[in-house]
Amino acid sequence: MENNKMRNKYEEALAKYNCEINDKEVAEAVRKIIAEKVPQNDTPEVKRFLMGSIELTTLKTTDSDESVLAFTERVNQFAHEYADLPHVATICVYPCYAKTVSESLEVEGVEIACVSGSFPSSQALIEVKVAETALAVKDGATEIDIVMSVGKFLSGDYETVCDEISELKQTCGDDVAMKVILETGCLGTASNIKKASILSMYAGGDYIKTSTGKEKIAATPEAAYVMCQAIKEYYDETGIQIGFKPAGGINTVMDAITYYTIVKEVLGEKWLTNKWFRLGTSRLANLLLSELVGKETKFF
């Protein structure tokens, strides 16, 4: 009986939103935005904004204290050498390097994000996920990125999915923002992406994020469009503003401008700050910098 009550709670939450979305209609809406709106955002002002929204990320098997320290020092150096440009929004690392970053980061306003909860698979006992998250926060993480339990979601076990998100948000506390990665490339349909977005926000996520970057299909404009629609509808329903982060496969400046345009068109100006809109990438930093300074520059 209790299970039925819980299941109804999540079904009731989803029932407030239109989750029966047509993938072809989404693709057509995105095609139209790209054709009609993207060109006008290809400007130096937008590129400056995007530079300040980057989550500079190193999530490699070969990461070490030395390499993460050098990575952080580049962010410190950038603030001195390019004082007229916005600094990146965030440095994103594994939890075991939170202390290294927090002890060496000198730039005010740069957040320290840690991927946690058995990233990238999320296949671990909840006790392990909670412990890893708590340790990351203790060591200085100011933001936490977790992965939704995709397998449980696809099995229809929304209760466990939401309970885990909720418990991990409680572990983060009010002062540490938590991003929920949906791994949209594994969800199969626009309808599933919409449901996963709603449930992740409903359960306590402060941001929703497309991908880990570790699966074959990472961020896509179509997934971003559906997620932004979900954020808008959730905001209209609850008054709670949720951030958006596309990540994985953002390989060109035009990719970034496309995501910026989708956010602008679907969510509006209120989301166009580096608090509410982030880009998970490292490759993009050098590409944007090159365009802003007018010559190929490999700083990061």
mmCIF file of C-alpha atoms in Angstrom, residues 32-217:
data_model
loop_
_atom_site.group_PDB
_atom_site.id
_atom_site.type_symbol
_atom_site.label_atom_id
_atom_site.label_comp_id
_atom_site.label_asym_id
_atom_site.label_seq_id
_atom_site.Cartn_x
_atom_site.Cartn_y
_atom_site.Cartn_z
ATOM 1 C CA LYS A 32 13.883 26.447 -36.682
ATOM 2 C CA ILE A 33 15.673 28.049 -33.723
ATOM 3 C CA ILE A 34 19.083 27.182 -35.196
ATOM 4 C CA ALA A 35 18.183 28.528 -38.648
ATOM 5 C CA GLU A 36 16.424 31.699 -37.519
ATOM 6 C CA LYS A 37 17.968 32.720 -34.180
ATOM 7 C CA VAL A 38 21.513 31.376 -33.827
ATOM 8 C CA PRO A 39 23.189 33.725 -36.368
ATOM 9 C CA GLN A 40 22.188 36.851 -34.419
ATOM 10 C CA ASN A 41 23.921 35.514 -31.295
ATOM 11 C CA ASP A 42 27.275 34.993 -33.039
ATOM 12 C CA THR A 43 28.721 38.126 -31.420
ATOM 13 C CA PRO A 44 31.748 39.050 -29.255
ATOM 14 C CA GLU A 45 29.373 39.920 -26.371
ATOM 15 C CA VAL A 46 27.814 36.444 -26.384
ATOM 16 C CA LYS A 47 31.259 34.826 -26.621
ATOM 17 C CA ARG A 48 32.430 36.832 -23.577
ATOM 18 C CA PHE A 49 29.350 35.665 -21.700
ATOM 19 C CA LEU A 50 29.984 32.041 -22.700
ATOM 20 C CA MET A 51 33.598 32.280 -21.478
ATOM 21 C CA GLY A 52 32.227 33.186 -18.050
ATOM 22 C CA SER A 53 29.786 30.242 -18.068
ATOM 23 C CA ILE A 54 32.356 27.502 -18.694
ATOM 24 C CA GLU A 55 32.843 24.734 -16.159
ATOM 25 C CA LEU A 56 36.491 23.950 -16.828
ATOM 26 C CA THR A 57 36.593 20.198 -16.391
ATOM 27 C CA THR A 58 39.231 17.551 -15.893
ATOM 28 C CA LEU A 59 37.827 14.051 -15.348
ATOM 29 C CA LYS A 60 40.583 11.819 -16.639
ATOM 30 C CA THR A 61 41.870 8.484 -15.391
ATOM 31 C CA THR A 62 45.340 10.056 -15.480
ATOM 32 C CA ASP A 63 44.451 13.037 -13.229
ATOM 33 C CA SER A 64 46.822 13.487 -10.270
ATOM 34 C CA ASP A 65 47.362 16.026 -7.495
ATOM 35 C CA GLU A 66 50.100 17.565 -9.642
ATOM 36 C CA SER A 67 47.991 17.816 -12.807
ATOM 37 C CA VAL A 68 44.945 19.198 -10.955
ATOM 38 C CA LEU A 69 47.148 21.734 -9.154
ATOM 39 C CA ALA A 70 48.572 22.865 -12.522
ATOM 40 C CA PHE A 71 45.025 23.000 -13.924
ATOM 41 C CA THR A 72 43.912 25.246 -11.054
ATOM 42 C CA GLU A 73 47.000 27.457 -11.394
ATOM 43 C CA ARG A 74 46.037 28.128 -15.031
ATOM 44 C CA VAL A 75 42.710 29.512 -13.811
ATOM 45 C CA ASN A 76 44.580 31.725 -11.319
ATOM 46 C CA GLN A 77 46.964 32.858 -14.057
ATOM 47 C CA PHE A 78 44.140 33.544 -16.521
ATOM 48 C CA ALA A 79 42.575 36.039 -14.122
ATOM 49 C CA HIS A 80 45.863 38.024 -14.131
ATOM 50 C CA GLU A 81 46.764 37.715 -17.822
ATOM 51 C CA TYR A 82 43.251 38.319 -19.179
ATOM 52 C CA ALA A 83 41.858 40.641 -16.524
ATOM 53 C CA ASP A 84 39.510 42.230 -19.090
ATOM 54 C CA LEU A 85 37.785 38.885 -19.820
ATOM 55 C CA PRO A 86 35.349 36.974 -17.570
ATOM 56 C CA HIS A 87 36.948 34.126 -15.607
ATOM 57 C CA VAL A 88 35.450 30.642 -15.931
ATOM 58 C CA ALA A 89 32.452 29.860 -13.722
ATOM 59 C CA THR A 90 33.708 26.619 -12.216
ATOM 60 C CA ILE A 91 36.519 24.108 -11.948
ATOM 61 C CA CYS A 92 35.064 20.570 -12.081
ATOM 62 C CA VAL A 93 37.064 17.602 -10.734
ATOM 63 C CA TYR A 94 36.711 14.228 -9.027
ATOM 64 C CA PRO A 95 36.011 14.423 -5.243
ATOM 65 C CA CYS A 96 39.519 13.262 -4.329
ATOM 66 C CA TYR A 97 40.844 16.547 -5.750
ATOM 67 C CA ALA A 98 38.404 18.940 -4.038
ATOM 68 C CA LYS A 99 40.989 19.753 -1.365
ATOM 69 C CA THR A 100 43.731 20.394 -3.938
ATOM 70 C CA VAL A 101 41.524 22.876 -5.784
ATOM 71 C CA SER A 102 40.120 24.565 -2.671
ATOM 72 C CA GLU A 103 43.618 25.096 -1.235
ATOM 73 C CA SER A 104 45.107 26.511 -4.457
ATOM 74 C CA LEU A 105 42.254 28.419 -6.162
ATOM 75 C CA GLU A 106 42.779 32.170 -5.765
ATOM 76 C CA VAL A 107 40.074 33.605 -8.054
ATOM 77 C CA GLU A 108 37.013 34.865 -6.227
ATOM 78 C CA GLY A 109 33.726 33.755 -7.749
ATOM 79 C CA VAL A 110 35.008 30.507 -9.313
ATOM 80 C CA GLU A 111 33.027 27.567 -7.921
ATOM 81 C CA ILE A 112 34.532 24.167 -7.113
ATOM 82 C CA ALA A 113 32.348 21.405 -8.554
ATOM 83 C CA CYS A 114 32.842 17.705 -7.888
ATOM 84 C CA VAL A 115 31.236 14.833 -9.756
ATOM 85 C CA SER A 116 29.952 12.496 -7.081
ATOM 86 C CA GLY A 117 27.696 9.546 -6.361
ATOM 87 C CA SER A 118 29.716 6.999 -8.332
ATOM 88 C CA PHE A 119 30.148 9.105 -11.470
ATOM 89 C CA PRO A 120 29.632 8.341 -14.353
ATOM 90 C CA SER A 121 27.513 5.183 -13.929
ATOM 91 C CA SER A 122 25.730 5.999 -10.647
ATOM 92 C CA GLN A 123 25.874 2.249 -10.021
ATOM 93 C CA ALA A 124 26.626 2.120 -6.308
ATOM 94 C CA LEU A 125 24.823 1.708 -3.009
ATOM 95 C CA ILE A 126 23.216 4.936 -1.817
ATOM 96 C CA GLU A 127 25.382 4.803 1.342
ATOM 97 C CA VAL A 128 28.497 4.979 -0.863
ATOM 98 C CA LYS A 129 27.057 7.880 -2.864
ATOM 99 C CA VAL A 130 26.194 9.791 0.312
ATOM 100 C CA ALA A 131 29.658 9.210 1.823
ATOM 101 C CA GLU A 132 31.452 10.355 -1.338
ATOM 102 C CA THR A 133 29.264 13.477 -1.566
ATOM 103 C CA ALA A 134 29.732 14.375 2.106
ATOM 104 C CA LEU A 135 33.515 14.010 1.805
ATOM 105 C CA ALA A 136 33.612 16.199 -1.319
ATOM 106 C CA VAL A 137 31.668 18.943 0.491
ATOM 107 C CA LYS A 138 33.907 18.625 3.567
ATOM 108 C CA ASP A 139 36.982 19.051 1.354
ATOM 109 C CA GLY A 140 35.708 22.267 -0.214
ATOM 110 C CA ALA A 141 33.307 21.438 -3.051
ATOM 111 C CA THR A 142 30.835 24.300 -3.490
ATOM 112 C CA GLU A 143 28.795 22.412 -6.111
ATOM 113 C CA ILE A 144 28.071 18.704 -6.611
ATOM 114 C CA ASP A 145 27.218 16.950 -9.901
ATOM 115 C CA ILE A 146 25.467 13.595 -9.500
ATOM 116 C CA VAL A 147 24.112 11.170 -12.098
ATOM 117 C CA MET A 148 20.474 10.132 -11.919
ATOM 118 C CA SER A 149 20.068 6.342 -11.565
ATOM 119 C CA VAL A 150 19.282 5.839 -15.235
ATOM 120 C CA GLY A 151 18.660 2.095 -15.016
ATOM 121 C CA LYS A 152 16.123 2.559 -12.233
ATOM 122 C CA PHE A 153 14.435 5.375 -14.162
ATOM 123 C CA LEU A 154 14.122 3.242 -17.310
ATOM 124 C CA SER A 155 12.667 0.419 -15.147
ATOM 125 C CA GLY A 156 9.971 2.833 -13.933
ATOM 126 C CA ASP A 157 11.301 2.912 -10.360
ATOM 127 C CA TYR A 158 10.732 6.649 -9.934
ATOM 128 C CA GLU A 159 10.526 6.307 -6.160
ATOM 129 C CA THR A 160 14.135 5.145 -5.786
ATOM 130 C CA VAL A 161 15.352 7.668 -8.378
ATOM 131 C CA CYS A 162 13.758 10.553 -6.476
ATOM 132 C CA ASP A 163 14.660 9.266 -3.017
ATOM 133 C CA GLU A 164 18.342 9.087 -4.009
ATOM 134 C CA ILE A 165 18.345 12.605 -5.475
ATOM 135 C CA SER A 166 16.585 13.921 -2.384
ATOM 136 C CA GLU A 167 19.005 12.210 0.008
ATOM 137 C CA LEU A 168 22.036 13.490 -1.895
ATOM 138 C CA LYS A 169 20.635 17.032 -1.883
ATOM 139 C CA GLN A 170 20.188 16.777 1.887
ATOM 140 C CA THR A 171 23.841 15.708 2.088
ATOM 141 C CA CYS A 172 24.869 18.782 0.067
ATOM 142 C CA GLY A 173 22.849 21.127 2.265
ATOM 143 C CA ASP A 174 21.344 24.460 1.258
ATOM 144 C CA ASP A 175 24.663 26.177 0.513
ATOM 145 C CA VAL A 176 26.020 23.633 -1.982
ATOM 146 C CA ALA A 177 24.169 23.547 -5.320
ATOM 147 C CA MET A 178 23.506 20.086 -6.753
ATOM 148 C CA LYS A 179 23.300 19.293 -10.467
ATOM 149 C CA VAL A 180 21.496 16.158 -11.620
ATOM 150 C CA ILE A 181 22.944 14.603 -14.782
ATOM 151 C CA LEU A 182 20.197 12.877 -16.777
ATOM 152 C CA GLU A 183 22.512 11.124 -19.272
ATOM 153 C CA THR A 184 20.035 12.073 -22.005
ATOM 154 C CA GLY A 185 21.778 9.948 -24.647
ATOM 155 C CA CYS A 186 20.648 6.843 -22.731
ATOM 156 C CA LEU A 187 17.017 7.927 -22.246
ATOM 157 C CA GLY A 188 15.892 7.220 -25.808
ATOM 158 C CA THR A 189 12.992 9.651 -26.240
ATOM 159 C CA ALA A 190 12.049 13.291 -25.690
ATOM 160 C CA SER A 191 9.248 12.050 -23.437
ATOM 161 C CA ASN A 192 11.739 10.274 -21.150
ATOM 162 C CA ILE A 193 13.978 13.354 -21.064
ATOM 163 C CA LYS A 194 11.013 15.491 -20.009
ATOM 164 C CA LYS A 195 10.007 13.018 -17.269
ATOM 165 C CA ALA A 196 13.568 12.710 -15.970
ATOM 166 C CA SER A 197 13.880 16.513 -15.915
ATOM 167 C CA ILE A 198 10.660 16.977 -13.926
ATOM 168 C CA LEU A 199 11.473 14.226 -11.426
ATOM 169 C CA SER A 200 15.038 15.513 -10.882
ATOM 170 C CA MET A 201 13.794 19.035 -10.155
ATOM 171 C CA TYR A 202 10.905 17.763 -8.040
ATOM 172 C CA ALA A 203 13.333 15.674 -5.937
ATOM 173 C CA GLY A 204 15.606 18.616 -5.153
ATOM 174 C CA GLY A 205 18.087 19.159 -8.000
ATOM 175 C CA ASP A 206 19.253 22.792 -8.287
ATOM 176 C CA TYR A 207 20.371 22.271 -11.896
ATOM 177 C CA ILE A 208 19.695 19.668 -14.531
ATOM 178 C CA LYS A 209 22.570 18.644 -16.773
ATOM 179 C CA THR A 210 22.502 16.705 -20.034
ATOM 180 C CA SER A 211 25.385 14.260 -19.878
ATOM 181 C CA THR A 212 28.514 12.903 -18.265
ATOM 182 C CA GLY A 213 30.451 13.068 -21.535
ATOM 183 C CA LYS A 214 31.358 9.415 -21.005
ATOM 184 C CA GLU A 215 28.591 7.884 -23.165
ATOM 185 C CA LYS A 216 28.489 7.709 -26.968
ATOM 186 C CA ILE A 217 25.660 10.260 -27.234
#
